[in-house]
PDB file of C-alpha atoms in Angstrom:
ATOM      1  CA  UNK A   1       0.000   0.000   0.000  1.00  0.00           C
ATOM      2  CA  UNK A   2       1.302   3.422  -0.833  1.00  0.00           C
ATOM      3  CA  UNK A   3       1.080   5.800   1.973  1.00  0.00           C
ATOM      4  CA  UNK A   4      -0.909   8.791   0.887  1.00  0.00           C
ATOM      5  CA  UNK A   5      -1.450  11.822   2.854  1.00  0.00           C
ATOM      6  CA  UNK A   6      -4.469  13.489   0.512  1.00  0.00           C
ATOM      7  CA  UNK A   7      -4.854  14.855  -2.866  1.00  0.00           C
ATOM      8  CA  UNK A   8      -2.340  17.760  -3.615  1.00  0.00           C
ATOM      9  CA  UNK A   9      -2.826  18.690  -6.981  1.00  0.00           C
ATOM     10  CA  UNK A  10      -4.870  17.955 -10.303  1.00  0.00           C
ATOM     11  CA  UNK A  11      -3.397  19.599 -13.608  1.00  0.00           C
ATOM     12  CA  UNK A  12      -5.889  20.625 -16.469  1.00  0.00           C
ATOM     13  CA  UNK A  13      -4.560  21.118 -19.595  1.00  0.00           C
ATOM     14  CA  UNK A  14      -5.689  24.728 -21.498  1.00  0.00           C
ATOM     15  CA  UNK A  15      -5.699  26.092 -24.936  1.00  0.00           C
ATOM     16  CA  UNK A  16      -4.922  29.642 -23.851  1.00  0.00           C
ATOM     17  CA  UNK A  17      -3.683  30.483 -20.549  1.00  0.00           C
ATOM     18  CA  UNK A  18      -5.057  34.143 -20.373  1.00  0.00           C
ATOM     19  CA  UNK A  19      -8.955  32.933 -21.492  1.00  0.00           C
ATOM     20  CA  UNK A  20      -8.716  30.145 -18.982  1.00  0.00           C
ATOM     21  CA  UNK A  21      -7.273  32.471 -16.236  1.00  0.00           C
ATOM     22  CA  UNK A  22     -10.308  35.411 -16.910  1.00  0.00           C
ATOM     23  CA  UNK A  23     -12.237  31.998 -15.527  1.00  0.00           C
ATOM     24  CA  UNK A  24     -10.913  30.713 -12.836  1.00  0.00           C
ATOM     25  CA  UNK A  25      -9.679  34.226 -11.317  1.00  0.00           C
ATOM     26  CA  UNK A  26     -12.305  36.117 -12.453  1.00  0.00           C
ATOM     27  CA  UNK A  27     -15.253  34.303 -12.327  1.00  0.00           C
ATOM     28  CA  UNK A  28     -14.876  31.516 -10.140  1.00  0.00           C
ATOM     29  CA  UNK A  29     -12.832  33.763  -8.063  1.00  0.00           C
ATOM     30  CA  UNK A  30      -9.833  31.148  -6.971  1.00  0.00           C
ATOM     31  CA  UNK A  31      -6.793  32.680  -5.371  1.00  0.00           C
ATOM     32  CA  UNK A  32      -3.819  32.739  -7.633  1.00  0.00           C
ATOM     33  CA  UNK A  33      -1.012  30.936  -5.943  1.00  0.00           C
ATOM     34  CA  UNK A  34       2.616  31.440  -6.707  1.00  0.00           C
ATOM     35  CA  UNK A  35       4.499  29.347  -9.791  1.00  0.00           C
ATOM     36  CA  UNK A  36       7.831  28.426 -10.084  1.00  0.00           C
ATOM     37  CA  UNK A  37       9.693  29.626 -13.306  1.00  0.00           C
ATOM     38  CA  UNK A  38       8.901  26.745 -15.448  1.00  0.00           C
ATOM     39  CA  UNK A  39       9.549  26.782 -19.119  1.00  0.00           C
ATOM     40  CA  UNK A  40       5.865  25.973 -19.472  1.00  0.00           C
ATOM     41  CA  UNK A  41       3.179  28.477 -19.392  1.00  0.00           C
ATOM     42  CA  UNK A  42       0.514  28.104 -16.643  1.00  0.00           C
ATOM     43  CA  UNK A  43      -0.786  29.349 -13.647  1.00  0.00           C
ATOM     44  CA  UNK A  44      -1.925  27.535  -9.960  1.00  0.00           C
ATOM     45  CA  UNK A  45      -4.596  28.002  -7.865  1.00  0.00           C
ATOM     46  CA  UNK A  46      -5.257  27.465  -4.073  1.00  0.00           C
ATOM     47  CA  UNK A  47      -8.643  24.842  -3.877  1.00  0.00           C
ATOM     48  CA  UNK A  48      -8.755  24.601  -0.422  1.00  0.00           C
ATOM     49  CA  UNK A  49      -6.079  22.403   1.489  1.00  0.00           C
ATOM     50  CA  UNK A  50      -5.335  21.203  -2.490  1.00  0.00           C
ATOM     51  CA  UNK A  51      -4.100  23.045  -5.616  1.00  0.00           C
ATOM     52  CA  UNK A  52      -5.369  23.538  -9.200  1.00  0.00           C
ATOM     53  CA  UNK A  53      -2.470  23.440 -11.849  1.00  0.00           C
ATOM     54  CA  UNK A  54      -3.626  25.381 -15.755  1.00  0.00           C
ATOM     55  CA  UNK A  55      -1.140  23.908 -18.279  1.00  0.00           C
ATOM     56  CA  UNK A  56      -1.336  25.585 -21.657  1.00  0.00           C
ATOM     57  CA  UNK A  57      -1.474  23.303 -24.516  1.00  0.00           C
ATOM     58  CA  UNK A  58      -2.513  25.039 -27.483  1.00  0.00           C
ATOM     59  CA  UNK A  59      -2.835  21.966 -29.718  1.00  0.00           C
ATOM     60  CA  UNK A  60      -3.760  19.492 -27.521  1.00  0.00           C
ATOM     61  CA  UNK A  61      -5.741  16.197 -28.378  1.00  0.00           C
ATOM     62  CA  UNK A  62      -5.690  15.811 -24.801  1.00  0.00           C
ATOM     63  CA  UNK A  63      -8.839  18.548 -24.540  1.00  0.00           C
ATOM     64  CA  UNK A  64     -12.185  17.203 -24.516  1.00  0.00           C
ATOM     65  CA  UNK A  65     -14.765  18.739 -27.342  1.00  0.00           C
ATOM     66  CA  UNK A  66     -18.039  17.611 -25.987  1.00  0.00           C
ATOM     67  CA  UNK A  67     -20.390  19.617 -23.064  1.00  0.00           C
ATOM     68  CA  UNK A  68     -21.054  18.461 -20.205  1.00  0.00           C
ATOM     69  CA  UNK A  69     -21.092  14.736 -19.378  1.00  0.00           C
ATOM     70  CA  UNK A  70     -20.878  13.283 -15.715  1.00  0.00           C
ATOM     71  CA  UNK A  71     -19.594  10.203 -16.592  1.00  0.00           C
ATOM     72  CA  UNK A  72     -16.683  11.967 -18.406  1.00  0.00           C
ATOM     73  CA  UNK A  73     -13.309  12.828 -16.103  1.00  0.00           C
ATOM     74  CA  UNK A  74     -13.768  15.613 -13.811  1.00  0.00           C
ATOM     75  CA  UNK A  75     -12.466  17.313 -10.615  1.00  0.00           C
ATOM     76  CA  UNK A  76     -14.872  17.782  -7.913  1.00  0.00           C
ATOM     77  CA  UNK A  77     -14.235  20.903  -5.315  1.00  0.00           C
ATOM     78  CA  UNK A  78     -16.382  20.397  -2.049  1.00  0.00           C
ATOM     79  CA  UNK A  79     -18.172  23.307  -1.247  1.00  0.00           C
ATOM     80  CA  UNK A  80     -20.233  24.740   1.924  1.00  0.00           C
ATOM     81  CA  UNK A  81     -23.123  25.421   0.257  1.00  0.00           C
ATOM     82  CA  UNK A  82     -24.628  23.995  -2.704  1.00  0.00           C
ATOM     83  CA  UNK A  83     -27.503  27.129  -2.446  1.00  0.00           C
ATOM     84  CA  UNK A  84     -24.730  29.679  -2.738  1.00  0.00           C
ATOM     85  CA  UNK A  85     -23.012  28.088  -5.587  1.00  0.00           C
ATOM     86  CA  UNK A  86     -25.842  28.158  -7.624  1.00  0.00           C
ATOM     87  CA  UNK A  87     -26.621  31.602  -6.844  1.00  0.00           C
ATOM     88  CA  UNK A  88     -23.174  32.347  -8.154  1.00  0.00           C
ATOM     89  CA  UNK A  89     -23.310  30.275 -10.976  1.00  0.00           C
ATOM     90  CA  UNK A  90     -26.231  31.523 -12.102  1.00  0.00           C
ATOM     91  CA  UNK A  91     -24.931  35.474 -11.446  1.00  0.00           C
ATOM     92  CA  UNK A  92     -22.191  34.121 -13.668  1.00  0.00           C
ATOM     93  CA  UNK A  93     -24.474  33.262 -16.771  1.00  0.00           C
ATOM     94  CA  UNK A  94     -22.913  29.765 -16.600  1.00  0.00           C
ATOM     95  CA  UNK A  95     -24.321  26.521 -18.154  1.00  0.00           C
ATOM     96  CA  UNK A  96     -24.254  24.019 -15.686  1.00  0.00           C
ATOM     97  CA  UNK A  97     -26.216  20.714 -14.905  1.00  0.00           C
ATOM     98  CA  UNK A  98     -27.638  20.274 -11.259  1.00  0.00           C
ATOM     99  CA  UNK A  99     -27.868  17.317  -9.239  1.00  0.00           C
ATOM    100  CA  UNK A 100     -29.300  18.812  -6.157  1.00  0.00           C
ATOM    101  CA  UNK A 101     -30.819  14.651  -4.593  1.00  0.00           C
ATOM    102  CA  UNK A 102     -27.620  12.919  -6.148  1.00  0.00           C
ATOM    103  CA  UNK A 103     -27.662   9.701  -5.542  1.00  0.00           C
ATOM    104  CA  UNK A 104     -23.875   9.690  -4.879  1.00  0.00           C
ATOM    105  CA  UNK A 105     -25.153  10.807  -1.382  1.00  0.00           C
ATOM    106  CA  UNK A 106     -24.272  14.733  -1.542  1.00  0.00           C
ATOM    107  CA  UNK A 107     -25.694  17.363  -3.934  1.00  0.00           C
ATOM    108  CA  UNK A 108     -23.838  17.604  -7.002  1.00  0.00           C
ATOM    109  CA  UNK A 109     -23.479  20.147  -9.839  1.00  0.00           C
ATOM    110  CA  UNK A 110     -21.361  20.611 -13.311  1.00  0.00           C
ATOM    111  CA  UNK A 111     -19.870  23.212 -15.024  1.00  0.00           C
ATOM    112  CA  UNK A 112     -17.413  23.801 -17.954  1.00  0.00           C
ATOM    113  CA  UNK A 113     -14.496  25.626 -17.941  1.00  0.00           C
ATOM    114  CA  UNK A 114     -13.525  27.527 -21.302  1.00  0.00           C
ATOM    115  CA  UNK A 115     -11.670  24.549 -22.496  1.00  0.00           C
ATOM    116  CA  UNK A 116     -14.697  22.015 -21.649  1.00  0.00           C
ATOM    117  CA  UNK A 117     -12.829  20.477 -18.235  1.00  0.00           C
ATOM    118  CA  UNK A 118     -15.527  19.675 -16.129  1.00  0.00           C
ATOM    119  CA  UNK A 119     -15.642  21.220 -12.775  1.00  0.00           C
ATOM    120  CA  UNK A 120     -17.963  19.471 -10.094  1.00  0.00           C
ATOM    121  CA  UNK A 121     -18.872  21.355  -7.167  1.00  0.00           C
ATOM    122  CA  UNK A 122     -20.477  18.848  -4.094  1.00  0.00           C
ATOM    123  CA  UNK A 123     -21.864  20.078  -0.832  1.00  0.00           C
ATOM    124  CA  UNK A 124     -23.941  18.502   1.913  1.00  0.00           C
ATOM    125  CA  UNK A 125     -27.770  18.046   0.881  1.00  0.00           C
ATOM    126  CA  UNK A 126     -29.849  21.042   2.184  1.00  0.00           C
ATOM    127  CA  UNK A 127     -27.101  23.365   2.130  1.00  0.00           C
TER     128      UNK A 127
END
């Protein structure tokens, strides 16, 4: 068995760092941590205890095409309140598809970043 303390990191790959950044700073509001002077472009974000890593890739097969897609790979963010991130989503003019009686036991909902990554936000049910 390997050890593991938690979940540190998850990379998404990006077509252009600046459009994905106007997102995740911007709209979703996630605090900009500092990078190391890679030769890649990128940026990373504080999630939490855990960290969000924007690779840019502009010709990437790597990037998905389709919309949204639960089944598809995703990162999930636990939030406090599923209520207020709606609310938020919705100030946003954001797409998203709600799962508010999930039967993965916790209310779900999905939303696309510019590059189609799909972004899960969970929170307790009733909150």
């Amino acid at each position: 068995m390997i050890p593991c303390k938690g979940l540190h990191h998850v990379s998404l790959a990006v077509r252009d760092l600046q459009i994905a950044k106007q997102f995740y700073s911007d709209v979703l509001r996630f605090q900009e941590l500092p990078r190391p002077p890679f030769d890649s472009k990128g940026v990373w974000y504080a999630v939490g205890a855990q960290q969000l890593h924007l690779l840019e890739h502009p010709i990437s097969d790597t990037l998905r095409e389709r919309g949204i897609d639960t089944t598809d790979g995703h990162f999930s963010i636990w939030v406090t309140s599923y209520s207020q991130t709606k609310a938020w989503l919705d100030q946003a003019g954001l797409h998203y598809v709600a799962n508010p009686d999930s039967v993965a036991g916790f209310a779900q909902i999905f939303v696309l970043d510019p590059d189609k990554n799909i972004i899960e936000f969970g929170a307790e049910y009733g909150s």
